[in-house]
mmCIF file of C-alpha atoms (C1' of nucleotides) in Angstrom:
data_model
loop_
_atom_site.group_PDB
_atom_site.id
_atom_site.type_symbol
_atom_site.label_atom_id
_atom_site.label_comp_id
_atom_site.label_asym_id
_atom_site.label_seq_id
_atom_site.Cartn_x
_atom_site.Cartn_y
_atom_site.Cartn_z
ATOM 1 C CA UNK A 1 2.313 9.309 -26.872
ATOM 2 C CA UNK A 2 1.415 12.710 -28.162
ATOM 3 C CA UNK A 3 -1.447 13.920 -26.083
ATOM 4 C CA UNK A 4 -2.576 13.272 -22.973
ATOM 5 C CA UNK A 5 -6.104 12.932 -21.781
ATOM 6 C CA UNK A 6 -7.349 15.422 -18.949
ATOM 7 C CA UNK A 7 -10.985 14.830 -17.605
ATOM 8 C CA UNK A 8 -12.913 18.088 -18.505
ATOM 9 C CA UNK A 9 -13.772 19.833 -15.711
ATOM 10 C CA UNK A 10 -17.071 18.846 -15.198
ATOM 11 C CA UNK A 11 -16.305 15.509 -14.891
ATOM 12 C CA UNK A 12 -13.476 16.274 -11.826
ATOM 13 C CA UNK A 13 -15.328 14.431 -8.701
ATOM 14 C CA UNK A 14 -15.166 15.008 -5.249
ATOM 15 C CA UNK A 15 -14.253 11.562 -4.620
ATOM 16 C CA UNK A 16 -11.544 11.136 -7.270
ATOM 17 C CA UNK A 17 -9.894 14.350 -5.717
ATOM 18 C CA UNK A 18 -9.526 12.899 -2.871
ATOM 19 C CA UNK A 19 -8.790 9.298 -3.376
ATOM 20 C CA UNK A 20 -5.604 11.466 -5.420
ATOM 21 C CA UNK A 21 -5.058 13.306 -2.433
ATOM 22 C CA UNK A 22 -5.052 10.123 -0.132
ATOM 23 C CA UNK A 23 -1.758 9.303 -0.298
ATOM 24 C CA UNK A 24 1.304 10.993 1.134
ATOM 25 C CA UNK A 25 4.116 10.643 -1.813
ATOM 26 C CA UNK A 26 1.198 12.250 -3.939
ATOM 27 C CA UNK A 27 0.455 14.958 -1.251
ATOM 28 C CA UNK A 28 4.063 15.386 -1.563
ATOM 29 C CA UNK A 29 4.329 15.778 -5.443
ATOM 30 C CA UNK A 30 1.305 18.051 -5.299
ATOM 31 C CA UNK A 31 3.163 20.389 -2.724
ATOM 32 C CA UNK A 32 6.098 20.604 -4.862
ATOM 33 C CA UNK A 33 4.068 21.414 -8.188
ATOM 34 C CA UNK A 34 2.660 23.926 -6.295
ATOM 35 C CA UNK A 35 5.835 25.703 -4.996
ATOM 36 C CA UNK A 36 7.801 25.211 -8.638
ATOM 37 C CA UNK A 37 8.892 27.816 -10.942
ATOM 38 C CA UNK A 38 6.335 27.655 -13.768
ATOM 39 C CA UNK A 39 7.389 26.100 -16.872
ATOM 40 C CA UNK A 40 9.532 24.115 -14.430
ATOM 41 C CA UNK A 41 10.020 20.289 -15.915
ATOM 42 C CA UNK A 42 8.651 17.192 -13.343
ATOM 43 C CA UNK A 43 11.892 15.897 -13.460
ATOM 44 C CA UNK A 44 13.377 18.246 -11.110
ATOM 45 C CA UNK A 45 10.208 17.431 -8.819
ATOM 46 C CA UNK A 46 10.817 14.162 -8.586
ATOM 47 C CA UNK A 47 14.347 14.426 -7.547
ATOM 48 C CA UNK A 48 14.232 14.352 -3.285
ATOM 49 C CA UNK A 49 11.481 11.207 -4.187
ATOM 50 C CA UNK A 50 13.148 8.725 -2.646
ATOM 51 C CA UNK A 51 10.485 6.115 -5.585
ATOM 52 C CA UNK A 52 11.267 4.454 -8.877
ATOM 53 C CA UNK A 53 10.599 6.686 -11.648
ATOM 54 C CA UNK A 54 7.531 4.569 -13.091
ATOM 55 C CA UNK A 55 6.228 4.750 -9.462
ATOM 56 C CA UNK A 56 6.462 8.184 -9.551
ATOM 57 C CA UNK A 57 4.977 8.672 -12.934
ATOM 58 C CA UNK A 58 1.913 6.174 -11.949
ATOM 59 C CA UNK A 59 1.419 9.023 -9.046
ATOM 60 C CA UNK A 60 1.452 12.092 -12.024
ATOM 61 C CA UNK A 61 -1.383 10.111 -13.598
ATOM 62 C CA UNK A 62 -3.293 9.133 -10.806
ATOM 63 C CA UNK A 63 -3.236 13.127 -9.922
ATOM 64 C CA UNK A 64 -3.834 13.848 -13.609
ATOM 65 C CA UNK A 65 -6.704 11.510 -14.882
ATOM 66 C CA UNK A 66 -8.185 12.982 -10.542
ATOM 67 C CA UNK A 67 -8.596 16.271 -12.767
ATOM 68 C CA UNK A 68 -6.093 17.702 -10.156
ATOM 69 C CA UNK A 69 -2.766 18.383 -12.526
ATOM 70 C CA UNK A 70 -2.595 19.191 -16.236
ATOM 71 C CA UNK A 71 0.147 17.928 -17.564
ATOM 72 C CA UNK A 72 2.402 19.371 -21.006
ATOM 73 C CA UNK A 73 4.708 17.581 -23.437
ATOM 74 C CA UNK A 74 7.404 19.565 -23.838
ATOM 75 C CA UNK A 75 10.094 17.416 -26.129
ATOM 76 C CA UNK A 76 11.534 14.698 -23.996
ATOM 77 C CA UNK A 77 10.128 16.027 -20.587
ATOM 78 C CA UNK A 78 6.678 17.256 -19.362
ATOM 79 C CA UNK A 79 5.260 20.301 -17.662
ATOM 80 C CA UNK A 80 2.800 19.720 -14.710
ATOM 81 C CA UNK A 81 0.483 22.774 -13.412
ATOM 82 C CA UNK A 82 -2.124 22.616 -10.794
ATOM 83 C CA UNK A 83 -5.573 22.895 -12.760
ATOM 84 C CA UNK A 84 -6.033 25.624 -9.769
ATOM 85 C CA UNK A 85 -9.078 27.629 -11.957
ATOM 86 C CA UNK A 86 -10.841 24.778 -13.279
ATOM 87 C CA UNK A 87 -10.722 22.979 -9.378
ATOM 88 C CA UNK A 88 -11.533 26.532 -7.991
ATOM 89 C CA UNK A 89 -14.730 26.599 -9.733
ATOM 90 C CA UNK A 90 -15.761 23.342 -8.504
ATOM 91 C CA UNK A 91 -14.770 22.928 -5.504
ATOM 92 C CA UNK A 92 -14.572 26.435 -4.182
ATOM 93 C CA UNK A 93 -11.214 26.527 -1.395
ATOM 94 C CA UNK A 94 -10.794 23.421 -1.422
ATOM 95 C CA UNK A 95 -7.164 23.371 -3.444
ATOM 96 C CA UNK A 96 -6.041 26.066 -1.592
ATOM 97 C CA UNK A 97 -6.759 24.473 1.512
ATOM 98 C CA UNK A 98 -5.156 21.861 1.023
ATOM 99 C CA UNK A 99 -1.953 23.285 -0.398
ATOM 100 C CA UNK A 100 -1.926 24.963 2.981
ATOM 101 C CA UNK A 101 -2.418 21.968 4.768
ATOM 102 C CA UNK A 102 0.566 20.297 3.251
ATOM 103 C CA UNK A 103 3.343 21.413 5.028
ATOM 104 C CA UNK A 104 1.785 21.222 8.167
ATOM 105 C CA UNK B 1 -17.334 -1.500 24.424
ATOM 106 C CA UNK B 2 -18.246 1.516 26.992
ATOM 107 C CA UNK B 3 -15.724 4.009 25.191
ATOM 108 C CA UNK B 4 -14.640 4.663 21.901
ATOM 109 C CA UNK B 5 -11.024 5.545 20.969
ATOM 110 C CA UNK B 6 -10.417 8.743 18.901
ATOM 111 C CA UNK B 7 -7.424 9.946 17.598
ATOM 112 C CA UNK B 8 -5.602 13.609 19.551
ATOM 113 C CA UNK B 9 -6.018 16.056 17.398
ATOM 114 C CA UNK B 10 -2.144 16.516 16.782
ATOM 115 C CA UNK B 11 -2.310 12.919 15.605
ATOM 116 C CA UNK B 12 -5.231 13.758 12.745
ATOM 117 C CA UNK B 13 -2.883 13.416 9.340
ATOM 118 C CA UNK B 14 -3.817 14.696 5.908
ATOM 119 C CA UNK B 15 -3.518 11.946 4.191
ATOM 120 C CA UNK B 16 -6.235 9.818 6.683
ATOM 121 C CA UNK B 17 -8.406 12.600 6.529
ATOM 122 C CA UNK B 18 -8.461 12.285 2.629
ATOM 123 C CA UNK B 19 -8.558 8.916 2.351
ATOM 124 C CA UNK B 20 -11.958 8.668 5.139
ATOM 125 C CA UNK B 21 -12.915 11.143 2.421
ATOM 126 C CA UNK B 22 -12.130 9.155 -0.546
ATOM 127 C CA UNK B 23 -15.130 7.098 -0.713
ATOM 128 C CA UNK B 24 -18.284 8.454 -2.258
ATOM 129 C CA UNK B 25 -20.683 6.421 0.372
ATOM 130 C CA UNK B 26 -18.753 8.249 3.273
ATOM 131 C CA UNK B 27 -19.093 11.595 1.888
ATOM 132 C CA UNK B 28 -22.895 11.030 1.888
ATOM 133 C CA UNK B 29 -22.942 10.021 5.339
ATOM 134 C CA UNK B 30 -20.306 12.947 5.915
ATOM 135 C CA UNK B 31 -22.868 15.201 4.339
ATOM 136 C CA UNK B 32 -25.905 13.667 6.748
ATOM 137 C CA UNK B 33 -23.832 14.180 9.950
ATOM 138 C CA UNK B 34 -23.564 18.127 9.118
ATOM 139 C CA UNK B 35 -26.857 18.536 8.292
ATOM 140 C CA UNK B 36 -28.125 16.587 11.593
ATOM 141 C CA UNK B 37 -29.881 17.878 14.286
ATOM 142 C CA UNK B 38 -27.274 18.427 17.206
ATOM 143 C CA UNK B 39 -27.629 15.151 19.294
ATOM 144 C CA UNK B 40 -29.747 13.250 16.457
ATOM 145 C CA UNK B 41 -28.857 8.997 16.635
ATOM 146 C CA UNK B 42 -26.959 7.852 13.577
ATOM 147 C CA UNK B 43 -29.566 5.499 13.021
ATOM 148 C CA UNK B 44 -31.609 8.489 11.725
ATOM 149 C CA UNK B 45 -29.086 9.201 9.186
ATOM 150 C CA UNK B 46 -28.075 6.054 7.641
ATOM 151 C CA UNK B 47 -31.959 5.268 6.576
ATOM 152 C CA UNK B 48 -31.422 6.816 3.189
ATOM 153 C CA UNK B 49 -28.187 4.539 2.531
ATOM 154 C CA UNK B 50 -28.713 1.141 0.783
ATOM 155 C CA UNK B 51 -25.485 -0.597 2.606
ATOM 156 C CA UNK B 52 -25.688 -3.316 5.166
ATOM 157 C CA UNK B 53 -25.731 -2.157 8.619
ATOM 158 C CA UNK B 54 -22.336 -3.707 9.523
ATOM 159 C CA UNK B 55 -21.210 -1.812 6.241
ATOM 160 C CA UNK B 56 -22.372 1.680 7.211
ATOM 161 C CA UNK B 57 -20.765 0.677 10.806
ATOM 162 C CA UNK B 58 -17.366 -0.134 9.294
ATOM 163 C CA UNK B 59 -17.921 3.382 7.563
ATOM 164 C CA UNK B 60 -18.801 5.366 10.671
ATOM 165 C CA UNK B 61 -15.464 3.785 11.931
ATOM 166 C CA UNK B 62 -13.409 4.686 9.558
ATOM 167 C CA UNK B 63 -14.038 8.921 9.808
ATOM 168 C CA UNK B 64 -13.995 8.407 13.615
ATOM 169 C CA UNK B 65 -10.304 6.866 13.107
ATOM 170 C CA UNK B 66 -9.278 9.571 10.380
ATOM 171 C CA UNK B 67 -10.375 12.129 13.272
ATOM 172 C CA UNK B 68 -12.976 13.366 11.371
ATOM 173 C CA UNK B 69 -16.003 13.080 13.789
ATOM 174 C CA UNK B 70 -16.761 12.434 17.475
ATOM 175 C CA UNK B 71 -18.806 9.392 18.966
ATOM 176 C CA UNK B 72 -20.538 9.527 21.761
ATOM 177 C CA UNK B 73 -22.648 6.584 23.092
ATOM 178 C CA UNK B 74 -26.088 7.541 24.447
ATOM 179 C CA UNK B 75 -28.083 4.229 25.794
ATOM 180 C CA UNK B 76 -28.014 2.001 22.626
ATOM 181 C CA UNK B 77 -27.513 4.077 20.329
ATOM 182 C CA UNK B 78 -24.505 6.867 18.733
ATOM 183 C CA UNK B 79 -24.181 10.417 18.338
ATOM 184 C CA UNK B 80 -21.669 11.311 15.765
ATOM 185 C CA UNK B 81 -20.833 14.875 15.441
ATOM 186 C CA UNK B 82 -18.264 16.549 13.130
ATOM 187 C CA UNK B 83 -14.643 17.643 15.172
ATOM 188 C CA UNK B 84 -14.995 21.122 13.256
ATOM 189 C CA UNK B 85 -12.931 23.167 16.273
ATOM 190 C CA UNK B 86 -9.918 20.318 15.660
ATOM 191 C CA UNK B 87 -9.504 20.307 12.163
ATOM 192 C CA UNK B 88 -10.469 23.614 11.584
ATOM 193 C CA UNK B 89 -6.984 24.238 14.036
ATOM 194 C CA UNK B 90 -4.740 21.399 12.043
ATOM 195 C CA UNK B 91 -6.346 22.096 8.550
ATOM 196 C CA UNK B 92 -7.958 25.501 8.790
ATOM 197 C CA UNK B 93 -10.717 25.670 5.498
ATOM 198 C CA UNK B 94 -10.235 22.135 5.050
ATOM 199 C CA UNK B 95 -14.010 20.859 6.090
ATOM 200 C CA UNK B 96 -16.124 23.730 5.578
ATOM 201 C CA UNK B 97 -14.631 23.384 1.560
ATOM 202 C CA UNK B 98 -15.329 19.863 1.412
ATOM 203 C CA UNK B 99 -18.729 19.908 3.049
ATOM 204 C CA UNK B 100 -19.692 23.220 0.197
ATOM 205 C CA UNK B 101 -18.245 20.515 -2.040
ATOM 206 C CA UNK B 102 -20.533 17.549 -1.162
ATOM 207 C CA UNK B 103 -24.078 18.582 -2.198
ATOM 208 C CA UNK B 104 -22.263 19.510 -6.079
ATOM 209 C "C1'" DA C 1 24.248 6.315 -36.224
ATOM 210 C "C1'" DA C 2 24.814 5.339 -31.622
ATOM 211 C "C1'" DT C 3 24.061 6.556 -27.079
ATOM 212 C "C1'" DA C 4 21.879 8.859 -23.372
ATOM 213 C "C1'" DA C 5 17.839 10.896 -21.055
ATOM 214 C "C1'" DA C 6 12.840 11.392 -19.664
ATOM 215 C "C1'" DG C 7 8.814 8.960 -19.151
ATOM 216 C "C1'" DT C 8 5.404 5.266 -20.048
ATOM 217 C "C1'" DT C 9 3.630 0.589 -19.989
ATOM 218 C "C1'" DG C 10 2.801 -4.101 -18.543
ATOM 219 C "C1'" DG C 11 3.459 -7.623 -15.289
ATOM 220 C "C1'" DA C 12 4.067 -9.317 -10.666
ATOM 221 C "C1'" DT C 13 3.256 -9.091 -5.832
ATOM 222 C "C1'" DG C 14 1.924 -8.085 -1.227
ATOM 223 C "C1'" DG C 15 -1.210 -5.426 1.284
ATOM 224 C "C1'" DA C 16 -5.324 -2.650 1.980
ATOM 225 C "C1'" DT C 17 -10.388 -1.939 1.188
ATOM 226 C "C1'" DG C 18 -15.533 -2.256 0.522
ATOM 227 C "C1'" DT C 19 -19.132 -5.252 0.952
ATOM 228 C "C1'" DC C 20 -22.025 -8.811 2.823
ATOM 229 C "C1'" DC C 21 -23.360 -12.290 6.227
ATOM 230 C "C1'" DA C 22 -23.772 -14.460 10.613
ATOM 231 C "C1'" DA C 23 -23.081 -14.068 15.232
ATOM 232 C "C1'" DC C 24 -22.606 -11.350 19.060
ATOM 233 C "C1'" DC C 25 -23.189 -7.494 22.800
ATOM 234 C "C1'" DA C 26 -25.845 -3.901 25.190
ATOM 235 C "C1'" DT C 27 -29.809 -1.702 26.196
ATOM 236 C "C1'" DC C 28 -34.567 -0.728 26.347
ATOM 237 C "C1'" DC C 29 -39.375 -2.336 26.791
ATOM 238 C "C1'" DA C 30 -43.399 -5.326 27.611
ATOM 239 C "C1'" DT D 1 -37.356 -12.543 32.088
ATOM 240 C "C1'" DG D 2 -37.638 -12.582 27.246
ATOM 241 C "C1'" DG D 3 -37.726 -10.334 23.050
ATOM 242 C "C1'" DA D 4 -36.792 -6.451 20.095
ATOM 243 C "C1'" DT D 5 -33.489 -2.722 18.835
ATOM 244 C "C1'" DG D 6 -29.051 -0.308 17.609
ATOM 245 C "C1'" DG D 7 -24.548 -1.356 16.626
ATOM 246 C "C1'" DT D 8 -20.061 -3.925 16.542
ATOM 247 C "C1'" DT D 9 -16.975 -7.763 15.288
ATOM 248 C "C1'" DG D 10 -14.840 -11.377 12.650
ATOM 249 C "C1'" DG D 11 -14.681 -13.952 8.544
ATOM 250 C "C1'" DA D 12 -14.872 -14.404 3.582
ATOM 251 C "C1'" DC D 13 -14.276 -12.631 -0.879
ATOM 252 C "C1'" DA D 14 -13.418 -9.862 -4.799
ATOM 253 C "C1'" DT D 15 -11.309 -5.781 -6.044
ATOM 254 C "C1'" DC D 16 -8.204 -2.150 -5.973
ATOM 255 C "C1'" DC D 17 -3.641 -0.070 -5.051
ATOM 256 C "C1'" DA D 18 1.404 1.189 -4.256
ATOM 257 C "C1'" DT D 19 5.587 -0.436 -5.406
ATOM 258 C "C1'" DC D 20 9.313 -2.394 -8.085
ATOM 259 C "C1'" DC D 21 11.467 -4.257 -12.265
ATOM 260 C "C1'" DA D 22 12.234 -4.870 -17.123
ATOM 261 C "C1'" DA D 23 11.327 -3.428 -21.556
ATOM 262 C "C1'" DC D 24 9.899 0.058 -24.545
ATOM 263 C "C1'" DT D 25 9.156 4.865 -26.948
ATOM 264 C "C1'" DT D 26 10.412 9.309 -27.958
ATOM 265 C "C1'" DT D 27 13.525 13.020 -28.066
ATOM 266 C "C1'" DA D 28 18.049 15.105 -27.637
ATOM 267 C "C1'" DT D 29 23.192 14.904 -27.986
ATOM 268 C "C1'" DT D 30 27.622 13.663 -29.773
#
DNA sequence: AATAAAGTTGGATGGATGTCCAACCATCCA
DNA sequence: TGGATGGTTGGACATCCATCCAACTTTATT
């Protein structure tokens, strides 16, 4: 696999954001993406997951193909950033709200 | 049933709250609670929804579990408001972004 | 070239979920 | 008292979902 697909923003629905949102390992994952250096690789996300890897890379999907994540392949590993501009302009608040909301 | 059970407010989790949010049919109904008149029946609201009765029930149950509204039995009928004051303490921004987000 | 590393994919499985229907429970009204 | 009204409950059913495992692909290293 070269590329991966993204949704365009348009496309990103309310529902699908939150179904992604709707479960804690991936409220987890997003809260790390969100706190990581950027360029930082998803393989040092993963590593207090206490998942198998292909569960964990079924969760980058499921927050990808949500419109939530875009996602960058970058030799053998991949670069995940929060699509925070693209979400923004939808959903106005609602990203940062819930980043805030995660370490509650 | 004379009283309905609710969840404390320090038991509302993020993850339940998405999930009640997860489904498109919900967010509709979601969307018709905020708009209602303050003390308006729930029958009012569900006449625009083309879902069995026991369906829209089962729905109603499932944001009053996630903590996301109040029920209140009047005579034979329900009053469902939103619990704005509690989650705008546990997840401050949280519902006034998804409501802005509903009517996209 | 051979091996290791980072992820993906497909299958299997147990559990949750949305929907409808039929039956039921309360309450209001004639 | 008897019927209509607003809603809930339990069952049935098809679908989806989170998880793991094994096998695979691609890239990097020695």
């Amino acid at each position: 696999m070269r590329e991966v697909w993204h949704p365009p923003a348009d496309e990103i629905t309310l529902a699908g954001v939150m179904h992604a949102l709707s479960d804690p390992a991936r409220l987890h994952i997003l809260g790390r993406i969100a706190q990581a250096e950027d360029g930082e690789p998803c393989s040092d996300l993963a590593e207090d997951i206490a998942l198998h890897k292909s569960t964990v890379s079924h969760h980058y999907r499921v927050l990808r193909e949500a419109g939530l994540t875009r996602t960058e392949v970058d030799g053998r590993s991949r670069v995940i950033r929060l699509r925070q501009d693209d979400l923004d302009k939808r959903f106005p608040g609602l990203l940062p709200a819930v980043l805030a909301a995660i370490d509650v």
